[in-house]
Amino acid sequence: MVKSGHFFAALPENGAEEAIEPLAQWPGVRIERIVSRGQASPPGFWYDQDGTEWVILLAGSAALLFEGESAPRVLRPGDYVEIPPHARHRVEWTDADAPTIWLAVHSKSTD
Amino acid sequence: MVKSGHFFAALPENGAEEAIEPLAQWPGVRIERIVSRGQASPPGFWYDQDGTEWVILLAGSAALLFEGESAPRVLRPGDYVEIPPHARHRVEWTDADAPTIWLAVHSKSTD
């Protein structure tokens, strides 16, 4: 069966948390849509992931801070980053006025 | 190192073939940008791939025909399809007037 969908459809309502929805998954890979509405990482929190993440911002805007970099990277639609395993990073801000929509491709660790 | 880029930047000029550029690659995964400018699969040609492909159309438009389906699926920006291994398919047409830009995530066979 060929599964299909529309990436920008059925955006979740405002919520306290980012909305993470799986779009596809197969051995070694997980593809997600993430919708942010002004959320940011909590103070002092850093993502530290075992696998590679490739993420592209497709609507809205956001700033990602990587540990050791002097300033956050501001992302606009079309901007992508490849985040190596254990590259510590945090979301400094996401657009407060419009949904920020990310497409994330995660490698899954094989454990 | 965190690699980054802009998905819609530096579109290739018109050419006889679709332009396929790797954006990221790690064990088991290959992410590509594909730019089509009116190309279609040759008559009688079918893609028949060993791995899963997940593809989202982000600009332009296109029609994908899957073997056994009665009509092609027309894709507009935001539409995605997950193509299982050996689901034979072909590109019936892509937009003749504007670039059609695809983001494709391929699983790589482990051989």
Coordinates of N, CA and C in Angstrom, one line a residue:
Chain A
M1 N 0.8 -1.2 0.0 CA 0.0 0.0 0.0 C 0.9 1.3 0.0
V2 N 0.5 2.2 -0.8 CA 1.2 3.5 -0.8 C 0.5 4.4 0.1
K3 N 1.2 4.9 1.1 CA 0.6 5.8 2.1 C 0.9 7.2 1.6
S4 N -0.1 8.1 1.8 CA 0.1 9.4 1.4 C -0.6 10.4 2.3
G5 N -0.2 11.7 2.2 CA -0.9 12.7 3.1 C -0.4 14.0 2.7
H6 N -0.9 15.0 3.4 CA -0.6 16.4 3.1 C 0.1 17.0 4.4
F7 N 1.3 17.5 4.2 CA 2.1 17.9 5.3 C 1.5 19.0 6.1
F8 N 0.8 19.9 5.4 CA 0.3 21.1 6.1 C -1.1 21.0 6.6
A9 N -1.7 19.8 6.5 CA -3.1 19.6 6.8 C -3.2 19.3 8.3
A10 N -4.4 19.6 8.8 CA -4.8 19.2 10.2 C -3.8 19.6 11.2
L11 N -3.4 20.9 11.2 CA -2.5 21.3 12.2 C -3.2 21.2 13.6
P12 N -2.4 20.8 14.6 CA -3.0 20.7 15.9 C -3.3 22.1 16.5
E13 N -4.2 22.2 17.4 CA -4.5 23.4 18.0 C -3.4 23.8 19.0
N14 N -3.4 25.0 19.5 CA -2.5 25.4 20.5 C -2.5 24.4 21.6
G15 N -1.3 24.2 22.1 CA -1.2 23.4 23.3 C 0.1 23.8 24.1
A16 N 0.2 23.2 25.2 CA 1.4 23.6 26.1 C 2.7 23.1 25.4
E17 N 2.5 21.9 24.7 CA 3.7 21.3 24.2 C 3.8 21.3 22.7
E18 N 4.9 21.2 22.1 CA 5.0 21.0 20.7 C 4.3 19.7 20.3
A19 N 3.7 19.7 19.1 CA 3.0 18.5 18.7 C 3.8 17.7 17.7
I20 N 4.2 16.5 18.1 CA 5.0 15.7 17.3 C 4.2 14.5 16.7
E21 N 4.2 14.4 15.4 CA 3.4 13.3 14.8 C 4.3 12.5 13.8
P22 N 4.2 11.2 13.9 CA 5.0 10.4 13.0 C 4.4 10.4 11.6
L23 N 5.2 10.6 10.6 CA 4.7 10.5 9.2 C 5.0 9.2 8.5
A24 N 6.2 8.7 8.9 CA 6.6 7.4 8.3 C 7.7 6.9 9.2
Q25 N 7.8 5.6 9.1 CA 8.8 4.9 10.0 C 9.2 3.6 9.3
W26 N 10.4 3.3 9.2 CA 10.8 2.0 8.8 C 12.2 1.7 9.4
P27 N 12.7 0.5 9.3 CA 13.9 0.2 10.1 C 15.0 1.2 9.9
G28 N 15.4 1.8 11.0 CA 16.5 2.8 10.9 C 16.1 4.2 10.7
V29 N 14.8 4.5 10.4 CA 14.4 5.9 10.1 C 13.1 6.2 10.7
R30 N 12.9 7.4 11.2 CA 11.6 7.9 11.6 C 11.5 9.3 11.1
I31 N 10.3 9.6 10.4 CA 10.1 10.9 9.9 C 8.9 11.5 10.6
E32 N 9.1 12.7 11.1 CA 8.1 13.3 11.9 C 7.7 14.7 11.4
R33 N 6.5 15.1 11.7 CA 6.1 16.5 11.6 C 6.0 17.1 13.0
I34 N 6.7 18.2 13.2 CA 6.7 18.9 14.5 C 6.1 20.3 14.4
V35 N 5.0 20.6 15.1 CA 4.4 21.9 15.1 C 4.7 22.6 16.4
S36 N 5.3 23.7 16.3 CA 5.6 24.6 17.5 C 4.8 25.8 17.4
R37 N 4.3 26.3 18.5 CA 3.6 27.6 18.5 C 4.1 28.4 19.7
G38 N 5.4 28.9 19.5 CA 6.0 29.7 20.4 C 6.8 29.0 21.5
Q39 N 6.7 27.7 21.5 CA 7.5 26.9 22.5 C 9.0 27.1 22.3
A40 N 9.7 26.9 23.4 CA 11.2 26.9 23.4 C 11.6 25.8 24.4
S41 N 12.9 25.5 24.3 CA 13.4 24.5 25.3 C 13.4 25.1 26.6
P42 N 13.1 24.4 27.7 CA 13.2 24.9 29.0 C 14.6 25.5 29.3
P43 N 14.6 26.4 30.2 CA 16.0 27.0 30.6 C 16.9 25.8 31.0
G44 N 18.1 25.9 30.5 CA 19.1 24.9 30.9 C 18.9 23.5 30.2
F45 N 17.9 23.3 29.4 CA 17.7 22.0 28.8 C 18.4 22.0 27.5
W46 N 19.1 20.8 27.2 CA 19.8 20.6 25.9 C 19.3 19.2 25.4
Y47 N 19.0 19.2 24.1 CA 18.8 17.9 23.5 C 20.2 17.3 23.3
D48 N 20.2 16.0 23.5 CA 21.5 15.2 23.3 C 21.1 13.8 22.8
Q49 N 21.1 13.6 21.5 CA 20.5 12.5 20.9 C 21.5 11.4 20.4
D50 N 21.1 10.2 20.5 CA 22.0 9.1 20.1 C 22.1 9.0 18.6
G51 N 21.1 9.4 17.9 CA 21.1 9.3 16.4 C 21.3 10.6 15.7
T52 N 21.5 10.6 14.4 CA 21.5 11.8 13.6 C 20.1 12.3 13.4
E53 N 19.9 13.6 13.4 CA 18.6 14.2 13.1 C 18.9 15.2 12.0
W54 N 18.1 15.1 10.9 CA 18.1 16.1 9.8 C 16.7 16.8 9.9
V55 N 16.8 18.1 10.0 CA 15.5 18.8 10.2 C 15.4 20.0 9.2
I56 N 14.3 20.2 8.6 CA 14.1 21.3 7.8 C 12.8 22.1 8.3
L57 N 13.0 23.4 8.4 CA 11.8 24.2 8.8 C 11.0 24.6 7.5
L58 N 9.7 24.3 7.5 CA 8.9 24.6 6.3 C 7.9 25.7 6.5
A59 N 7.7 26.1 7.7 CA 6.8 27.3 8.0 C 7.2 27.9 9.3
G60 N 6.9 29.2 9.4 CA 7.2 29.9 10.6 C 8.7 30.3 10.7
S61 N 9.2 30.3 11.9 CA 10.6 30.6 12.1 C 11.0 30.1 13.5
A62 N 12.3 30.0 13.7 CA 12.8 29.4 15.0 C 14.3 29.8 15.1
A63 N 14.8 29.6 16.3 CA 16.3 29.7 16.5 C 16.8 28.5 17.3
L64 N 17.8 27.9 16.7 CA 18.4 26.8 17.4 C 19.8 27.2 17.9
L65 N 20.1 26.9 19.1 CA 21.4 27.2 19.7 C 22.2 25.8 19.8
F66 N 23.3 25.8 19.3 CA 24.2 24.6 19.5 C 25.3 24.9 20.5
E67 N 25.5 24.0 21.4 CA 26.5 24.2 22.4 C 27.8 24.5 21.8
G68 N 28.5 25.5 22.3 CA 29.8 25.9 21.8 C 29.7 27.0 20.7
E69 N 28.5 27.3 20.2 CA 28.3 28.4 19.2 C 27.9 29.6 19.9
S70 N 28.4 30.8 19.4 CA 28.2 32.0 20.2 C 26.8 32.6 20.0
A71 N 26.1 32.2 19.0 CA 24.7 32.7 18.8 C 23.8 31.7 18.2
P72 N 22.5 31.8 18.4 CA 21.6 30.8 17.8 C 21.6 31.0 16.3
R73 N 21.2 29.9 15.6 CA 21.0 29.9 14.2 C 19.5 30.2 14.0
V74 N 19.2 31.2 13.3 CA 17.8 31.6 13.0 C 17.4 30.8 11.7
L75 N 16.3 30.1 11.8 CA 15.9 29.3 10.6 C 14.6 29.9 10.1
R76 N 14.5 30.0 8.8 CA 13.4 30.4 8.0 C 12.9 29.3 7.1
P77 N 11.8 29.4 6.5 CA 11.3 28.3 5.7 C 12.3 27.9 4.6
G78 N 12.6 26.6 4.5 CA 13.6 26.1 3.6 C 15.0 25.8 4.2
D79 N 15.2 26.4 5.4 CA 16.5 26.2 6.1 C 16.5 24.8 6.7
Y80 N 17.6 24.1 6.5 CA 17.8 22.8 7.1 C 19.1 22.7 7.9
V81 N 19.1 21.8 8.8 CA 20.4 21.5 9.6 C 20.5 20.0 9.8
E82 N 21.7 19.5 9.7 CA 21.9 18.1 10.1 C 22.6 18.1 11.4
I83 N 22.0 17.4 12.4 CA 22.5 17.4 13.7 C 23.1 16.1 14.1
P84 N 24.4 16.1 14.2 CA 25.1 14.8 14.4 C 24.7 14.2 15.8
P85 N 24.9 13.0 16.0 CA 24.7 12.4 17.4 C 25.4 13.2 18.4
H86 N 24.7 13.4 19.5 CA 25.3 14.1 20.7 C 25.8 15.5 20.4
A87 N 25.3 16.1 19.4 CA 25.6 17.6 19.2 C 24.5 18.3 20.0
R88 N 24.9 18.7 21.2 CA 23.9 19.3 22.1 C 23.3 20.6 21.6
H89 N 22.0 20.7 21.7 CA 21.4 21.9 21.1 C 20.0 22.1 21.8
R90 N 19.5 23.3 21.6 CA 18.3 23.7 22.2 C 17.5 24.7 21.3
V91 N 16.2 24.7 21.5 CA 15.4 25.6 20.7 C 15.3 26.9 21.6
E92 N 15.8 28.0 21.1 CA 15.8 29.2 21.8 C 14.4 29.9 21.7
W93 N 13.9 29.9 20.5 CA 12.5 30.4 20.4 C 11.9 29.9 19.1
T94 N 10.6 29.9 19.1 CA 9.9 29.7 17.8 C 8.8 30.8 17.7
D95 N 8.4 31.0 16.5 CA 7.5 32.1 16.1 C 6.3 32.1 17.1
A96 N 6.0 33.3 17.7 CA 4.9 33.4 18.6 C 3.6 33.6 17.9
D97 N 3.6 34.0 16.7 CA 2.4 34.5 16.0 C 1.9 33.5 14.9
A98 N 2.7 32.6 14.5 CA 2.3 31.6 13.5 C 2.9 30.3 13.8
P99 N 2.2 29.2 13.3 CA 2.8 27.9 13.6 C 4.2 27.8 12.9
T100 N 5.1 27.2 13.6 CA 6.4 26.8 13.0 C 6.3 25.3 12.8
I101 N 6.6 24.9 11.5 CA 6.4 23.5 11.2 C 7.7 22.9 10.7
W102 N 8.1 21.9 11.3 CA 9.4 21.2 11.0 C 9.1 19.8 10.4
L103 N 10.0 19.4 9.5 CA 10.0 18.1 9.1 C 11.4 17.5 9.6
A104 N 11.3 16.5 10.4 CA 12.5 15.9 11.0 C 12.7 14.4 10.5
V105 N 13.9 14.1 10.2 CA 14.2 12.7 9.8 C 15.3 12.3 10.9
H106 N 14.9 11.3 11.6 CA 15.7 10.7 12.6 C 16.3 9.4 12.2
S107 N 17.5 9.2 12.5 CA 18.0 7.8 12.4 C 17.7 7.2 13.7
K108 N 17.4 5.9 13.7 CA 17.1 5.3 14.9 C 18.3 4.4 15.3
S109 N 18.7 4.5 16.6 CA 19.7 3.6 17.0 C 19.2 2.2 16.9
T110 N 20.2 1.3 16.7 CA 19.8 -0.1 16.4 C 19.6 -0.9 17.7
D111 N 19.6 -0.3 18.8 CA 19.5 -1.1 20.1 C 18.0 -1.4 20.3
Chain B
M1 N 30.5 18.7 13.5 CA 30.1 19.9 12.7 C 28.6 19.8 12.3
V2 N 27.9 20.9 12.5 CA 26.5 20.9 12.1 C 26.5 21.5 10.7
K3 N 26.0 20.6 9.8 CA 25.9 21.1 8.4 C 24.5 21.7 8.2
S4 N 24.5 22.8 7.4 CA 23.2 23.4 7.2 C 23.1 23.9 5.7
G5 N 21.9 24.3 5.3 CA 21.7 24.8 4.0 C 20.3 25.3 3.8
H6 N 20.1 25.8 2.6 CA 18.7 26.3 2.3 C 18.2 25.5 1.1
F7 N 17.0 24.9 1.4 CA 16.5 23.9 0.4 C 16.2 24.5 -0.9
F8 N 15.8 25.7 -0.9 CA 15.3 26.3 -2.2 C 16.4 27.2 -2.9
A9 N 17.6 27.1 -2.4 CA 18.7 27.9 -2.9 C 19.4 27.2 -4.1
A10 N 20.0 28.0 -5.0 CA 20.9 27.5 -6.0 C 20.2 26.4 -6.8
L11 N 19.0 26.7 -7.3 CA 18.3 25.7 -8.2 C 19.1 25.6 -9.5
P12 N 19.3 24.4 -9.9 CA 20.0 24.2 -11.2 C 19.3 24.7 -12.4
E13 N 20.0 25.1 -13.4 CA 19.4 25.5 -14.6 C 18.6 24.4 -15.3
N14 N 17.9 24.8 -16.3 CA 17.2 23.8 -17.1 C 18.2 22.8 -17.6
G15 N 17.8 21.5 -17.7 CA 18.7 20.5 -18.2 C 17.8 19.4 -18.8
A16 N 18.4 18.5 -19.5 CA 17.7 17.4 -20.1 C 17.2 16.5 -19.0
E17 N 17.9 16.4 -17.9 CA 17.6 15.4 -16.9 C 17.1 16.1 -15.6
E18 N 16.4 15.4 -14.8 CA 16.2 15.9 -13.4 C 17.5 16.1 -12.7
A19 N 17.6 17.0 -11.8 CA 18.8 17.3 -11.0 C 18.6 16.7 -9.6
I20 N 19.5 15.8 -9.3 CA 19.4 15.1 -8.0 C 20.6 15.5 -7.2
E21 N 20.4 16.0 -6.0 CA 21.5 16.5 -5.2 C 21.4 15.9 -3.8
P22 N 22.4 15.2 -3.3 CA 22.4 14.7 -1.9 C 22.4 15.9 -0.9
L23 N 21.5 15.8 0.1 CA 21.6 16.8 1.1 C 22.2 16.2 2.4
A24 N 22.0 15.0 2.6 CA 22.5 14.3 3.8 C 22.5 12.8 3.6
Q25 N 23.4 12.2 4.3 CA 23.5 10.8 4.1 C 24.2 10.2 5.4
W26 N 23.6 9.2 5.9 CA 24.2 8.4 7.0 C 23.8 7.0 6.9
P27 N 24.4 6.1 7.7 CA 24.1 4.7 7.5 C 22.6 4.4 7.4
G28 N 22.2 3.9 6.3 CA 20.8 3.5 6.1 C 19.9 4.5 5.5
V29 N 20.4 5.8 5.4 CA 19.5 6.9 5.0 C 20.2 7.8 3.9
R30 N 19.5 8.2 2.9 CA 20.0 9.2 2.0 C 18.9 10.2 1.8
I31 N 19.2 11.5 1.9 CA 18.2 12.5 1.7 C 18.6 13.3 0.5
E32 N 17.7 13.5 -0.4 CA 18.0 14.2 -1.7 C 17.1 15.3 -2.0
R33 N 17.6 16.3 -2.7 CA 16.7 17.3 -3.4 C 16.7 16.9 -4.8
I34 N 15.4 16.9 -5.4 CA 15.3 16.6 -6.8 C 14.5 17.7 -7.4
V35 N 15.1 18.3 -8.5 CA 14.5 19.4 -9.2 C 14.1 18.9 -10.6
S36 N 12.8 19.0 -10.9 CA 12.3 18.6 -12.2 C 11.8 19.8 -12.9
R37 N 12.0 19.8 -14.2 CA 11.5 21.0 -15.0 C 10.8 20.4 -16.2
G38 N 9.7 19.8 -15.9 CA 8.9 19.2 -17.0 C 9.2 17.8 -17.4
Q39 N 10.3 17.3 -16.8 CA 10.6 15.9 -17.1 C 9.5 14.9 -16.7
A40 N 9.5 13.8 -17.4 CA 8.6 12.6 -17.0 C 9.5 11.4 -17.2
S41 N 9.0 10.3 -16.6 CA 9.6 9.0 -16.9 C 9.5 8.6 -18.4
P42 N 10.5 8.0 -19.0 CA 10.3 7.6 -20.4 C 9.2 6.6 -20.5
P43 N 8.6 6.6 -21.7 CA 7.5 5.7 -22.0 C 7.9 4.2 -21.6
G44 N 7.0 3.6 -20.8 CA 7.3 2.2 -20.4 C 8.2 2.0 -19.3
F45 N 8.8 3.1 -18.8 CA 9.8 3.0 -17.7 C 9.1 3.0 -16.4
W46 N 9.5 2.1 -15.5 CA 8.9 2.1 -14.1 C 10.1 2.0 -13.1
Y47 N 10.0 2.9 -12.1 CA 10.9 2.7 -11.0 C 10.6 1.5 -10.2
D48 N 11.6 0.8 -9.7 CA 11.4 -0.5 -9.0 C 12.5 -0.5 -8.0
Q49 N 12.3 0.0 -6.8 CA 13.4 0.2 -5.9 C 13.5 -0.8 -4.7
D50 N 14.7 -1.1 -4.3 CA 14.9 -2.1 -3.3 C 14.5 -1.6 -1.9
G51 N 14.6 -0.3 -1.7 CA 14.4 0.3 -0.4 C 13.1 1.1 -0.4
T52 N 12.7 1.6 0.8 CA 11.6 2.5 0.9 C 12.0 3.9 0.5
E53 N 11.1 4.6 -0.2 CA 11.3 6.0 -0.4 C 10.1 6.8 0.1
W54 N 10.5 7.9 0.8 CA 9.4 8.8 1.3 C 9.7 10.1 0.6
V55 N 8.7 10.6 -0.1 CA 9.0 11.8 -0.9 C 7.9 12.8 -0.7
I56 N 8.3 14.1 -0.5 CA 7.3 15.2 -0.4 C 7.6 16.2 -1.5
L57 N 6.6 16.7 -2.1 CA 6.7 17.7 -3.1 C 6.6 19.1 -2.4
L58 N 7.6 19.9 -2.6 CA 7.6 21.2 -1.9 C 7.4 22.4 -2.8
A59 N 7.5 22.2 -4.1 CA 7.2 23.3 -5.1 C 6.8 22.7 -6.4
G60 N 6.0 23.4 -7.2 CA 5.6 22.9 -8.5 C 4.4 21.9 -8.3
S61 N 4.4 21.0 -9.3 CA 3.4 19.9 -9.2 C 3.8 18.8 -10.1
A62 N 3.2 17.6 -9.9 CA 3.6 16.4 -10.6 C 2.5 15.4 -10.5
A63 N 2.6 14.4 -11.3 CA 1.7 13.2 -11.2 C 2.5 11.9 -11.2
L64 N 2.2 11.1 -10.2 CA 2.9 9.8 -10.0 C 1.9 8.7 -10.3
L65 N 2.3 7.8 -11.2 CA 1.4 6.7 -11.4 C 2.0 5.4 -10.8
F66 N 1.2 4.8 -10.0 CA 1.6 3.5 -9.4 C 1.0 2.4 -10.2
E67 N 1.8 1.3 -10.4 CA 1.3 0.2 -11.1 C 0.1 -0.4 -10.4
G68 N -1.0 -0.7 -11.2 CA -2.2 -1.2 -10.6 C -3.2 -0.2 -10.2
E69 N -2.8 1.1 -10.2 CA -3.8 2.2 -9.9 C -4.3 2.7 -11.2
S70 N -5.6 3.1 -11.2 CA -6.2 3.5 -12.5 C -5.9 4.9 -13.0
A71 N -5.4 5.7 -12.1 CA -5.1 7.1 -12.5 C -3.9 7.6 -11.7
P72 N -3.1 8.5 -12.2 CA -2.0 9.0 -11.5 C -2.5 9.8 -10.3
R73 N -1.6 9.9 -9.3 CA -1.8 10.8 -8.1 C -1.2 12.1 -8.4
V74 N -2.0 13.2 -8.4 CA -1.4 14.5 -8.7 C -1.0 15.1 -7.3
L75 N 0.3 15.5 -7.3 CA 0.9 16.1 -6.1 C 1.1 17.6 -6.2
R76 N 0.7 18.2 -5.1 CA 0.9 19.7 -5.0 C 1.8 19.9 -3.8
P77 N 2.3 21.1 -3.6 CA 3.2 21.4 -2.5 C 2.6 20.9 -1.1
G78 N 3.4 20.2 -0.4 CA 3.0 19.6 0.9 C 2.5 18.2 0.8
D79 N 2.2 17.7 -0.4 CA 1.7 16.3 -0.6 C 2.9 15.4 -0.5
Y80 N 2.8 14.3 0.3 CA 3.8 13.3 0.4 C 3.3 11.9 0.2
V81 N 4.2 11.0 -0.3 CA 3.9 9.6 -0.4 C 5.0 8.8 0.1
E82 N 4.6 7.6 0.7 CA 5.6 6.7 1.1 C 5.6 5.5 0.1
I83 N 6.7 5.3 -0.5 CA 6.7 4.3 -1.6 C 7.4 3.0 -1.1
P84 N 6.7 1.9 -0.9 CA 7.3 0.7 -0.3 C 8.3 0.1 -1.3
P85 N 9.2 -0.7 -0.9 CA 10.1 -1.4 -1.8 C 9.3 -2.1 -2.9
H86 N 9.8 -2.0 -4.1 CA 9.2 -2.7 -5.3 C 7.8 -2.3 -5.6
A87 N 7.4 -1.1 -5.1 CA 6.1 -0.6 -5.6 C 6.4 0.2 -6.9
R88 N 6.1 -0.5 -8.0 CA 6.5 0.1 -9.3 C 5.7 1.4 -9.5
H89 N 6.4 2.4 -10.0 CA 5.8 3.7 -10.2 C 6.6 4.5 -11.2
R90 N 5.9 5.5 -11.8 CA 6.6 6.3 -12.8 C 6.0 7.8 -12.6
V91 N 6.8 8.7 -13.1 CA 6.4 10.1 -13.1 C 5.7 10.4 -14.4
E92 N 4.4 10.6 -14.3 CA 3.7 10.9 -15.6 C 4.0 12.3 -16.2
W93 N 4.0 13.2 -15.3 CA 4.4 14.6 -15.7 C 4.9 15.4 -14.5
T94 N 5.7 16.4 -14.8 CA 6.0 17.5 -13.8 C 5.7 18.8 -14.5
D95 N 5.5 19.8 -13.7 CA 5.1 21.1 -14.1 C 6.0 21.6 -15.2
A96 N 5.5 22.1 -16.3 CA 6.3 22.5 -17.4 C 6.7 24.0 -17.3
D97 N 6.1 24.7 -16.4 CA 6.3 26.2 -16.3 C 7.1 26.6 -15.1
A98 N 7.2 25.8 -14.1 CA 7.9 26.2 -12.9 C 8.7 25.0 -12.4
P99 N 9.7 25.2 -11.6 CA 10.5 24.0 -11.1 C 9.6 23.2 -10.1
T100 N 9.7 21.9 -10.2 CA 9.1 21.0 -9.3 C 10.2 20.5 -8.4
I101 N 10.0 20.7 -7.1 CA 11.1 20.4 -6.1 C 10.6 19.4 -5.1
W102 N 11.4 18.3 -5.1 CA 11.0 17.2 -4.2 C 12.1 17.0 -3.2
L103 N 11.7 16.6 -2.0 CA 12.6 16.2 -0.9 C 12.3 14.7 -0.8
A104 N 13.4 13.9 -1.0 CA 13.2 12.4 -1.0 C 14.1 11.9 0.1
V105 N 13.5 11.0 0.9 CA 14.3 10.2 1.9 C 14.3 8.8 1.5
H106 N 15.5 8.3 1.2 CA 15.6 6.9 0.8 C 16.2 6.0 1.9
S107 N 15.6 4.9 2.1 CA 16.4 3.9 2.9 C 17.4 3.3 2.0
K108 N 18.5 3.0 2.5 CA 19.5 2.3 1.7 C 19.5 0.8 2.1
S109 N 19.6 0.0 1.1 CA 19.7 -1.4 1.4 C 21.0 -1.6 2.0
T110 N 21.1 -2.7 2.8 CA 22.3 -2.9 3.7 C 23.4 -3.7 2.9
D111 N 23.1 -4.0 1.7 CA 24.2 -4.8 1.0 C 25.3 -3.9 0.5

